[in-house]
Amino acid sequence: MTIRFENVTYRYADGKGGLTNISFDVKTGELLAVIGPSGSGKSTLLKLLAGFMDPQDGRIEITGRDMKGVAARHRDLGIVFQSYALFPHMSVLENIAYPLQLRGVTRDERVERARKALGEVGLARAGDRQPATLSGGQQQRVALARALVYQPKALLLDEPLSALDASLRGEMRDLITHIQRTANIATILVTHDQEEALSMADRVAVIHEGSLLQLDAPRVLYDHPVDKTVAAFVGKANLWLGKVLSHNRVSTELGDIFCNAEDWQVGASVTLLVRPEVVTPVINGGAKAETSANYFHGDLVQDRFLGAVRRYDIAVGDQIITGETGYRGTVAGVSIAPDQVRILRA
Ligand code: ADP
Ligand code: MG
């Protein structure tokens, strides 16, 4: 195990914000994404791990060693922030060689290792440039090379892509996962971008108001969120409060919905989750779906063209159902297959 948090609690001096009783592990070579809304405690988690401050309670281990009292510079972590934090008066190569200089590596070896790291991030010929002459994406590559050049025990990335424009972000996602896999290094990626987390991570931790709500593989998190907070934060979600009527029926504000409720007690309060992509539109003139178990006739109130799909809202009474489809034509209702309805605790 490279990184371990055991019941870690941190409170800022004003008593607000921080983290409460957080436990998790990151294995060697694993990429753990930490997601949560702004202010949920993501950066606090990284600052504790990096040694910029100490938890009031609990234990943090790096490669099996208790980090209590171990200064940041002795923790051997590579860190990349949203702001690239390059040294403006040094060349790109000097920036990357700097951590090696701090560690007493000889000049020749420094230059050789810095050149190799620069090549790995695709900037082999930029060594003599000044950071200010590089684009944002290039500067972030330099920051990544500088974080990895001394072969740290783990890599910490705090919103590394949020300052980049969308097309660059996709490219950098691929580069980071490629480098991280090749180096086989434990990595924590902090982001508020759930798509980034789902696409890059081996596992994803969801933090909300300083608490860890769920930690699972991306697919599990998406298909089986533990509660409605996670469901709403990860992907788009239709959520309805309901009460279990029988082994295959739940009553909700929308009406009765057929689903598999065998694991739930009759009378239990639950939340139903239906992802937009499993909502099947009934296009005007199509009769087929009206016979299916969960059919709702409604009025199209929003229709957004997103390129590959359209995302539409159907009003059913005072409830809204959001669906996604590639079909054209006027949506006159929707059907929802019972086996696509997930039941969560209320
Ligand atoms: P995130 O990175 O998820 O946006 P942070 O970890 O930076 O969130 O902050 C979590 C909470 O702690 C927020 O409510 C924030 O206002 C508070 N906080 C962060 N840094 C400090 C600080 N230095 N002093 C007091 N409160 C802080
Ligand atoms: Mg932050």
PDB file of N, CA, C and O in Angstrom, residues 64-127:
ATOM      1  N   GLY A  64       3.893   2.538   4.184  1.00  0.00           N
ATOM      2  CA  GLY A  64       3.911   1.840   5.471  1.00  0.00           C
ATOM      3  C   GLY A  64       4.457   2.652   6.639  1.00  0.00           C
ATOM      4  O   GLY A  64       4.429   2.197   7.777  1.00  0.00           O
ATOM      5  N   ARG A  65       4.933   3.864   6.369  1.00  0.00           N
ATOM      6  CA  ARG A  65       5.555   4.644   7.443  1.00  0.00           C
ATOM      7  C   ARG A  65       4.622   5.763   7.902  1.00  0.00           C
ATOM      8  O   ARG A  65       4.056   6.489   7.087  1.00  0.00           O
ATOM      9  N   ASP A  66       4.462   5.881   9.237  1.00  0.00           N
ATOM     10  CA  ASP A  66       3.643   6.944   9.813  1.00  0.00           C
ATOM     11  C   ASP A  66       4.284   8.303   9.506  1.00  0.00           C
ATOM     12  O   ASP A  66       5.463   8.506   9.746  1.00  0.00           O
ATOM     13  N   MET A  67       3.486   9.217   8.944  1.00  0.00           N
ATOM     14  CA  MET A  67       4.031  10.509   8.512  1.00  0.00           C
ATOM     15  C   MET A  67       3.974  11.587   9.587  1.00  0.00           C
ATOM     16  O   MET A  67       4.362  12.728   9.352  1.00  0.00           O
ATOM     17  N   LYS A  68       3.509  11.228  10.770  1.00  0.00           N
ATOM     18  CA  LYS A  68       3.421  12.226  11.846  1.00  0.00           C
ATOM     19  C   LYS A  68       4.804  12.835  12.105  1.00  0.00           C
ATOM     20  O   LYS A  68       5.775  12.116  12.337  1.00  0.00           O
ATOM     21  N   GLY A  69       4.876  14.156  12.011  1.00  0.00           N
ATOM     22  CA  GLY A  69       6.136  14.848  12.278  1.00  0.00           C
ATOM     23  C   GLY A  69       7.136  14.819  11.132  1.00  0.00           C
ATOM     24  O   GLY A  69       8.217  15.385  11.242  1.00  0.00           O
ATOM     25  N   VAL A  70       6.790  14.151  10.012  1.00  0.00           N
ATOM     26  CA  VAL A  70       7.710  14.116   8.866  1.00  0.00           C
ATOM     27  C   VAL A  70       7.459  15.352   7.999  1.00  0.00           C
ATOM     28  O   VAL A  70       6.343  15.576   7.530  1.00  0.00           O
ATOM     29  N   ALA A  71       8.487  16.170   7.788  1.00  0.00           N
ATOM     30  CA  ALA A  71       8.340  17.424   7.043  1.00  0.00           C
ATOM     31  C   ALA A  71       7.998  17.148   5.581  1.00  0.00           C
ATOM     32  O   ALA A  71       8.331  16.093   5.037  1.00  0.00           O
ATOM     33  N   ALA A  72       7.327  18.117   4.971  1.00  0.00           N
ATOM     34  CA  ALA A  72       6.888  17.975   3.578  1.00  0.00           C
ATOM     35  C   ALA A  72       8.035  17.550   2.664  1.00  0.00           C
ATOM     36  O   ALA A  72       7.889  16.650   1.834  1.00  0.00           O
ATOM     37  N   ARG A  73       9.205  18.183   2.815  1.00  0.00           N
ATOM     38  CA  ARG A  73      10.293  17.894   1.859  1.00  0.00           C
ATOM     39  C   ARG A  73      10.886  16.504   2.051  1.00  0.00           C
ATOM     40  O   ARG A  73      11.650  16.031   1.208  1.00  0.00           O
ATOM     41  N   HIS A  74      10.548  15.832   3.139  1.00  0.00           N
ATOM     42  CA  HIS A  74      11.037  14.465   3.337  1.00  0.00           C
ATOM     43  C   HIS A  74      10.008  13.407   2.991  1.00  0.00           C
ATOM     44  O   HIS A  74      10.217  12.225   3.251  1.00  0.00           O
ATOM     45  N   ARG A  75       8.876  13.833   2.423  1.00  0.00           N
ATOM     46  CA  ARG A  75       7.842  12.837   2.124  1.00  0.00           C
ATOM     47  C   ARG A  75       7.979  12.264   0.718  1.00  0.00           C
ATOM     48  O   ARG A  75       7.292  11.313   0.366  1.00  0.00           O
ATOM     49  N   ASP A  76       8.830  12.866  -0.101  1.00  0.00           N
ATOM     50  CA  ASP A  76       9.109  12.348  -1.447  1.00  0.00           C
ATOM     51  C   ASP A  76       7.867  12.205  -2.306  1.00  0.00           C
ATOM     52  O   ASP A  76       7.585  11.140  -2.858  1.00  0.00           O
ATOM     53  N   LEU A  77       7.103  13.285  -2.413  1.00  0.00           N
ATOM     54  CA  LEU A  77       5.897  13.274  -3.243  1.00  0.00           C
ATOM     55  C   LEU A  77       6.074  14.250  -4.401  1.00  0.00           C
ATOM     56  O   LEU A  77       6.670  15.311  -4.237  1.00  0.00           O
ATOM     57  N   GLY A  78       5.580  13.880  -5.570  1.00  0.00           N
ATOM     58  CA  GLY A  78       5.564  14.796  -6.702  1.00  0.00           C
ATOM     59  C   GLY A  78       4.212  15.486  -6.736  1.00  0.00           C
ATOM     60  O   GLY A  78       3.180  14.830  -6.671  1.00  0.00           O
ATOM     61  N   ILE A  79       4.227  16.820  -6.785  1.00  0.00           N
ATOM     62  CA  ILE A  79       2.959  17.558  -6.696  1.00  0.00           C
ATOM     63  C   ILE A  79       2.786  18.493  -7.882  1.00  0.00           C
ATOM     64  O   ILE A  79       3.713  19.214  -8.247  1.00  0.00           O
ATOM     65  N   VAL A  80       1.588  18.465  -8.489  1.00  0.00           N
ATOM     66  CA  VAL A  80       1.265  19.398  -9.575  1.00  0.00           C
ATOM     67  C   VAL A  80      -0.022  20.134  -9.211  1.00  0.00           C
ATOM     68  O   VAL A  80      -1.029  19.504  -8.880  1.00  0.00           O
ATOM     69  N   PHE A  81       0.049  21.450  -9.240  1.00  0.00           N
ATOM     70  CA  PHE A  81      -1.120  22.269  -8.926  1.00  0.00           C
ATOM     71  C   PHE A  81      -1.759  22.802 -10.196  1.00  0.00           C
ATOM     72  O   PHE A  81      -1.175  22.741 -11.275  1.00  0.00           O
ATOM     73  N   GLN A  82      -2.954  23.384 -10.021  1.00  0.00           N
ATOM     74  CA  GLN A  82      -3.643  24.015 -11.143  1.00  0.00           C
ATOM     75  C   GLN A  82      -2.799  25.142 -11.732  1.00  0.00           C
ATOM     76  O   GLN A  82      -2.619  25.244 -12.938  1.00  0.00           O
ATOM     77  N   SER A  83      -2.262  25.992 -10.856  1.00  0.00           N
ATOM     78  CA  SER A  83      -1.306  27.008 -11.321  1.00  0.00           C
ATOM     79  C   SER A  83       0.025  26.278 -11.410  1.00  0.00           C
ATOM     80  O   SER A  83       0.419  25.587 -10.500  1.00  0.00           O
ATOM     81  N   TYR A  84       0.718  26.424 -12.517  1.00  0.00           N
ATOM     82  CA  TYR A  84       1.843  25.534 -12.800  1.00  0.00           C
ATOM     83  C   TYR A  84       2.984  25.730 -11.826  1.00  0.00           C
ATOM     84  O   TYR A  84       3.762  24.841 -11.584  1.00  0.00           O
ATOM     85  N   ALA A  85       3.087  26.954 -11.248  1.00  0.00           N
ATOM     86  CA  ALA A  85       4.122  27.239 -10.253  1.00  0.00           C
ATOM     87  C   ALA A  85       5.524  26.899 -10.736  1.00  0.00           C
ATOM     88  O   ALA A  85       6.339  26.343 -10.016  1.00  0.00           O
ATOM     89  N   LEU A  86       5.813  27.233 -11.996  1.00  0.00           N
ATOM     90  CA  LEU A  86       7.184  27.066 -12.500  1.00  0.00           C
ATOM     91  C   LEU A  86       8.020  28.261 -12.052  1.00  0.00           C
ATOM     92  O   LEU A  86       7.473  29.339 -11.816  1.00  0.00           O
ATOM     93  N   PHE A  87       9.340  28.064 -11.948  1.00  0.00           N
ATOM     94  CA  PHE A  87      10.212  29.178 -11.594  1.00  0.00           C
ATOM     95  C   PHE A  87      10.442  30.015 -12.849  1.00  0.00           C
ATOM     96  O   PHE A  87      11.031  29.526 -13.818  1.00  0.00           O
ATOM     97  N   PRO A  88      10.003  31.280 -12.845  1.00  0.00           N
ATOM     98  CA  PRO A  88      10.004  32.075 -14.082  1.00  0.00           C
ATOM     99  C   PRO A  88      11.412  32.430 -14.567  1.00  0.00           C
ATOM    100  O   PRO A  88      11.618  32.618 -15.760  1.00  0.00           O
ATOM    101  N   HIS A  89      12.374  32.512 -13.651  1.00  0.00           N
ATOM    102  CA  HIS A  89      13.716  32.953 -14.043  1.00  0.00           C
ATOM    103  C   HIS A  89      14.614  31.792 -14.460  1.00  0.00           C
ATOM    104  O   HIS A  89      15.761  31.987 -14.790  1.00  0.00           O
ATOM    105  N   MET A  90      14.070  30.553 -14.419  1.00  0.00           N
ATOM    106  CA  MET A  90      14.875  29.400 -14.835  1.00  0.00           C
ATOM    107  C   MET A  90      14.374  28.892 -16.183  1.00  0.00           C
ATOM    108  O   MET A  90      13.192  29.000 -16.495  1.00  0.00           O
ATOM    109  N   SER A  91      15.271  28.290 -16.969  1.00  0.00           N
ATOM    110  CA  SER A  91      14.838  27.663 -18.216  1.00  0.00           C
ATOM    111  C   SER A  91      13.985  26.437 -17.872  1.00  0.00           C
ATOM    112  O   SER A  91      13.946  25.983 -16.721  1.00  0.00           O
ATOM    113  N   VAL A  92      13.314  25.915 -18.881  1.00  0.00           N
ATOM    114  CA  VAL A  92      12.486  24.729 -18.692  1.00  0.00           C
ATOM    115  C   VAL A  92      13.327  23.581 -18.124  1.00  0.00           C
ATOM    116  O   VAL A  92      12.943  22.911 -17.156  1.00  0.00           O
ATOM    117  N   LEU A  93      14.506  23.365 -18.706  1.00  0.00           N
ATOM    118  CA  LEU A  93      15.355  22.263 -18.247  1.00  0.00           C
ATOM    119  C   LEU A  93      15.804  22.472 -16.793  1.00  0.00           C
ATOM    120  O   LEU A  93      15.802  21.540 -15.995  1.00  0.00           O
ATOM    121  N   GLU A  94      16.152  23.731 -16.464  1.00  0.00           N
ATOM    122  CA  GLU A  94      16.570  24.024 -15.074  1.00  0.00           C
ATOM    123  C   GLU A  94      15.412  23.808 -14.096  1.00  0.00           C
ATOM    124  O   GLU A  94      15.623  23.332 -12.981  1.00  0.00           O
ATOM    125  N   ASN A  95      14.198  24.155 -14.531  1.00  0.00           N
ATOM    126  CA  ASN A  95      13.029  23.903 -13.689  1.00  0.00           C
ATOM    127  C   ASN A  95      12.923  22.429 -13.335  1.00  0.00           C
ATOM    128  O   ASN A  95      12.722  22.063 -12.181  1.00  0.00           O
ATOM    129  N   ILE A  96      13.071  21.590 -14.351  1.00  0.00           N
ATOM    130  CA  ILE A  96      12.884  20.162 -14.140  1.00  0.00           C
ATOM    131  C   ILE A  96      14.045  19.564 -13.336  1.00  0.00           C
ATOM    132  O   ILE A  96      13.853  18.663 -12.525  1.00  0.00           O
ATOM    133  N   ALA A  97      15.245  20.124 -13.545  1.00  0.00           N
ATOM    134  CA  ALA A  97      16.422  19.596 -12.844  1.00  0.00           C
ATOM    135  C   ALA A  97      16.468  20.029 -11.383  1.00  0.00           C
ATOM    136  O   ALA A  97      17.169  19.425 -10.571  1.00  0.00           O
ATOM    137  N   TYR A  98      15.689  21.075 -11.035  1.00  0.00           N
ATOM    138  CA  TYR A  98      15.798  21.665  -9.702  1.00  0.00           C
ATOM    139  C   TYR A  98      15.580  20.669  -8.545  1.00  0.00           C
ATOM    140  O   TYR A  98      16.371  20.639  -7.592  1.00  0.00           O
ATOM    141  N   PRO A  99      14.524  19.833  -8.603  1.00  0.00           N
ATOM    142  CA  PRO A  99      14.332  18.873  -7.506  1.00  0.00           C
ATOM    143  C   PRO A  99      15.516  17.913  -7.353  1.00  0.00           C
ATOM    144  O   PRO A  99      15.799  17.452  -6.246  1.00  0.00           O
ATOM    145  N   LEU A 100      16.225  17.651  -8.451  1.00  0.00           N
ATOM    146  CA  LEU A 100      17.388  16.762  -8.389  1.00  0.00           C
ATOM    147  C   LEU A 100      18.558  17.478  -7.715  1.00  0.00           C
ATOM    148  O   LEU A 100      19.306  16.883  -6.935  1.00  0.00           O
ATOM    149  N   GLN A 101      18.673  18.783  -8.012  1.00  0.00           N
ATOM    150  CA  GLN A 101      19.714  19.599  -7.385  1.00  0.00           C
ATOM    151  C   GLN A 101      19.530  19.615  -5.865  1.00  0.00           C
ATOM    152  O   GLN A 101      20.490  19.438  -5.110  1.00  0.00           O
ATOM    153  N   LEU A 102      18.245  19.788  -5.439  1.00  0.00           N
ATOM    154  CA  LEU A 102      17.943  19.786  -4.005  1.00  0.00           C
ATOM    155  C   LEU A 102      18.372  18.479  -3.356  1.00  0.00           C
ATOM    156  O   LEU A 102      18.693  18.436  -2.177  1.00  0.00           O
ATOM    157  N   ARG A 103      18.348  17.409  -4.138  1.00  0.00           N
ATOM    158  CA  ARG A 103      18.683  16.095  -3.594  1.00  0.00           C
ATOM    159  C   ARG A 103      20.146  15.706  -3.828  1.00  0.00           C
ATOM    160  O   ARG A 103      20.509  14.537  -3.679  1.00  0.00           O
ATOM    161  N   GLY A 104      20.942  16.680  -4.261  1.00  0.00           N
ATOM    162  CA  GLY A 104      22.378  16.455  -4.355  1.00  0.00           C
ATOM    163  C   GLY A 104      22.828  15.606  -5.535  1.00  0.00           C
ATOM    164  O   GLY A 104      23.921  15.044  -5.520  1.00  0.00           O
ATOM    165  N   VAL A 105      22.000  15.530  -6.577  1.00  0.00           N
ATOM    166  CA  VAL A 105      22.384  14.764  -7.765  1.00  0.00           C
ATOM    167  C   VAL A 105      23.422  15.578  -8.569  1.00  0.00           C
ATOM    168  O   VAL A 105      23.289  16.800  -8.680  1.00  0.00           O
ATOM    169  N   THR A 106      24.413  14.898  -9.134  1.00  0.00           N
ATOM    170  CA  THR A 106      25.476  15.610  -9.870  1.00  0.00           C
ATOM    171  C   THR A 106      24.912  16.290 -11.111  1.00  0.00           C
ATOM    172  O   THR A 106      23.886  15.876 -11.655  1.00  0.00           O
ATOM    173  N   ARG A 107      25.656  17.311 -11.602  1.00  0.00           N
ATOM    174  CA  ARG A 107      25.169  18.116 -12.717  1.00  0.00           C
ATOM    175  C   ARG A 107      24.891  17.300 -13.972  1.00  0.00           C
ATOM    176  O   ARG A 107      23.842  17.413 -14.590  1.00  0.00           O
ATOM    177  N   ASP A 108      25.838  16.442 -14.348  1.00  0.00           N
ATOM    178  CA  ASP A 108      25.648  15.645 -15.566  1.00  0.00           C
ATOM    179  C   ASP A 108      24.409  14.755 -15.470  1.00  0.00           C
ATOM    180  O   ASP A 108      23.629  14.649 -16.405  1.00  0.00           O
ATOM    181  N   GLU A 109      24.257  14.125 -14.323  1.00  0.00           N
ATOM    182  CA  GLU A 109      23.103  13.244 -14.162  1.00  0.00           C
ATOM    183  C   GLU A 109      21.797  14.042 -14.148  1.00  0.00           C
ATOM    184  O   GLU A 109      20.782  13.606 -14.707  1.00  0.00           O
ATOM    185  N   ARG A 110      21.848  15.224 -13.532  1.00  0.00           N
ATOM    186  CA  ARG A 110      20.667  16.097 -13.508  1.00  0.00           C
ATOM    187  C   ARG A 110      20.184  16.395 -14.920  1.00  0.00           C
ATOM    188  O   ARG A 110      19.018  16.258 -15.251  1.00  0.00           O
ATOM    189  N   VAL A 111      21.131  16.837 -15.767  1.00  0.00           N
ATOM    190  CA  VAL A 111      20.776  17.221 -17.133  1.00  0.00           C
ATOM    191  C   VAL A 111      20.227  16.011 -17.891  1.00  0.00           C
ATOM    192  O   VAL A 111      19.203  16.091 -18.571  1.00  0.00           O
ATOM    193  N   GLU A 112      20.862  14.871 -17.711  1.00  0.00           N
ATOM    194  CA  GLU A 112      20.420  13.677 -18.425  1.00  0.00           C
ATOM    195  C   GLU A 112      18.998  13.276 -18.010  1.00  0.00           C
ATOM    196  O   GLU A 112      18.137  13.011 -18.851  1.00  0.00           O
ATOM    197  N   ARG A 113      18.764  13.267 -16.700  1.00  0.00           N
ATOM    198  CA  ARG A 113      17.438  12.849 -16.219  1.00  0.00           C
ATOM    199  C   ARG A 113      16.366  13.879 -16.575  1.00  0.00           C
ATOM    200  O   ARG A 113      15.219  13.521 -16.884  1.00  0.00           O
ATOM    201  N   ALA A 114      16.719  15.164 -16.526  1.00  0.00           N
ATOM    202  CA  ALA A 114      15.741  16.208 -16.862  1.00  0.00           C
ATOM    203  C   ALA A 114      15.372  16.116 -18.345  1.00  0.00           C
ATOM    204  O   ALA A 114      14.197  16.259 -18.716  1.00  0.00           O
ATOM    205  N   ARG A 115      16.379  15.849 -19.196  1.00  0.00           N
ATOM    206  CA  ARG A 115      16.102  15.701 -20.640  1.00  0.00           C
ATOM    207  C   ARG A 115      15.179  14.524 -20.906  1.00  0.00           C
ATOM    208  O   ARG A 115      14.262  14.598 -21.723  1.00  0.00           O
ATOM    209  N   LYS A 116      15.420  13.437 -20.190  1.00  0.00           N
ATOM    210  CA  LYS A 116      14.591  12.244 -20.373  1.00  0.00           C
ATOM    211  C   LYS A 116      13.137  12.549 -19.951  1.00  0.00           C
ATOM    212  O   LYS A 116      12.186  12.225 -20.674  1.00  0.00           O
ATOM    213  N   ALA A 117      12.988  13.219 -18.795  1.00  0.00           N
ATOM    214  CA  ALA A 117      11.642  13.554 -18.305  1.00  0.00           C
ATOM    215  C   ALA A 117      10.921  14.482 -19.282  1.00  0.00           C
ATOM    216  O   ALA A 117       9.716  14.340 -19.524  1.00  0.00           O
ATOM    217  N   LEU A 118      11.682  15.410 -19.856  1.00  0.00           N
ATOM    218  CA  LEU A 118      11.091  16.343 -20.817  1.00  0.00           C
ATOM    219  C   LEU A 118      10.607  15.594 -22.060  1.00  0.00           C
ATOM    220  O   LEU A 118       9.538  15.892 -22.603  1.00  0.00           O
ATOM    221  N   GLY A 119      11.387  14.617 -22.502  1.00  0.00           N
ATOM    222  CA  GLY A 119      10.989  13.792 -23.642  1.00  0.00           C
ATOM    223  C   GLY A 119       9.702  13.029 -23.355  1.00  0.00           C
ATOM    224  O   GLY A 119       8.824  12.914 -24.207  1.00  0.00           O
ATOM    225  N   GLU A 120       9.582  12.530 -22.134  1.00  0.00           N
ATOM    226  CA  GLU A 120       8.402  11.736 -21.777  1.00  0.00           C
ATOM    227  C   GLU A 120       7.120  12.556 -21.821  1.00  0.00           C
ATOM    228  O   GLU A 120       6.039  12.017 -22.030  1.00  0.00           O
ATOM    229  N   VAL A 121       7.209  13.862 -21.603  1.00  0.00           N
ATOM    230  CA  VAL A 121       5.995  14.687 -21.693  1.00  0.00           C
ATOM    231  C   VAL A 121       5.874  15.350 -23.069  1.00  0.00           C
ATOM    232  O   VAL A 121       5.059  16.257 -23.266  1.00  0.00           O
ATOM    233  N   GLY A 122       6.706  14.911 -24.022  1.00  0.00           N
ATOM    234  CA  GLY A 122       6.564  15.361 -25.406  1.00  0.00           C
ATOM    235  C   GLY A 122       7.120  16.747 -25.686  1.00  0.00           C
ATOM    236  O   GLY A 122       6.670  17.420 -26.605  1.00  0.00           O
ATOM    237  N   LEU A 123       8.104  17.180 -24.876  1.00  0.00           N
ATOM    238  CA  LEU A 123       8.662  18.522 -25.065  1.00  0.00           C
ATOM    239  C   LEU A 123      10.187  18.473 -25.217  1.00  0.00           C
ATOM    240  O   LEU A 123      10.893  19.377 -24.760  1.00  0.00           O
ATOM    241  N   ALA A 124      10.686  17.449 -25.885  1.00  0.00           N
ATOM    242  CA  ALA A 124      12.130  17.201 -25.944  1.00  0.00           C
ATOM    243  C   ALA A 124      12.925  18.428 -26.375  1.00  0.00           C
ATOM    244  O   ALA A 124      14.054  18.623 -25.936  1.00  0.00           O
ATOM    245  N   ARG A 125      12.348  19.276 -27.233  1.00  0.00           N
ATOM    246  CA  ARG A 125      13.128  20.386 -27.774  1.00  0.00           C
ATOM    247  C   ARG A 125      12.911  21.715 -27.064  1.00  0.00           C
ATOM    248  O   ARG A 125      13.402  22.745 -27.511  1.00  0.00           O
ATOM    249  N   ALA A 126      12.179  21.716 -25.951  1.00  0.00           N
ATOM    250  CA  ALA A 126      11.841  22.987 -25.300  1.00  0.00           C
ATOM    251  C   ALA A 126      12.741  23.312 -24.111  1.00  0.00           C
ATOM    252  O   ALA A 126      12.512  24.303 -23.417  1.00  0.00           O
ATOM    253  N   GLY A 127      13.773  22.516 -23.884  1.00  0.00           N
ATOM    254  CA  GLY A 127      14.591  22.647 -22.675  1.00  0.00           C
ATOM    255  C   GLY A 127      15.182  24.023 -22.431  1.00  0.00           C
ATOM    256  O   GLY A 127      15.275  24.484 -21.291  1.00  0.00           O
TER     257      GLY A 127
END
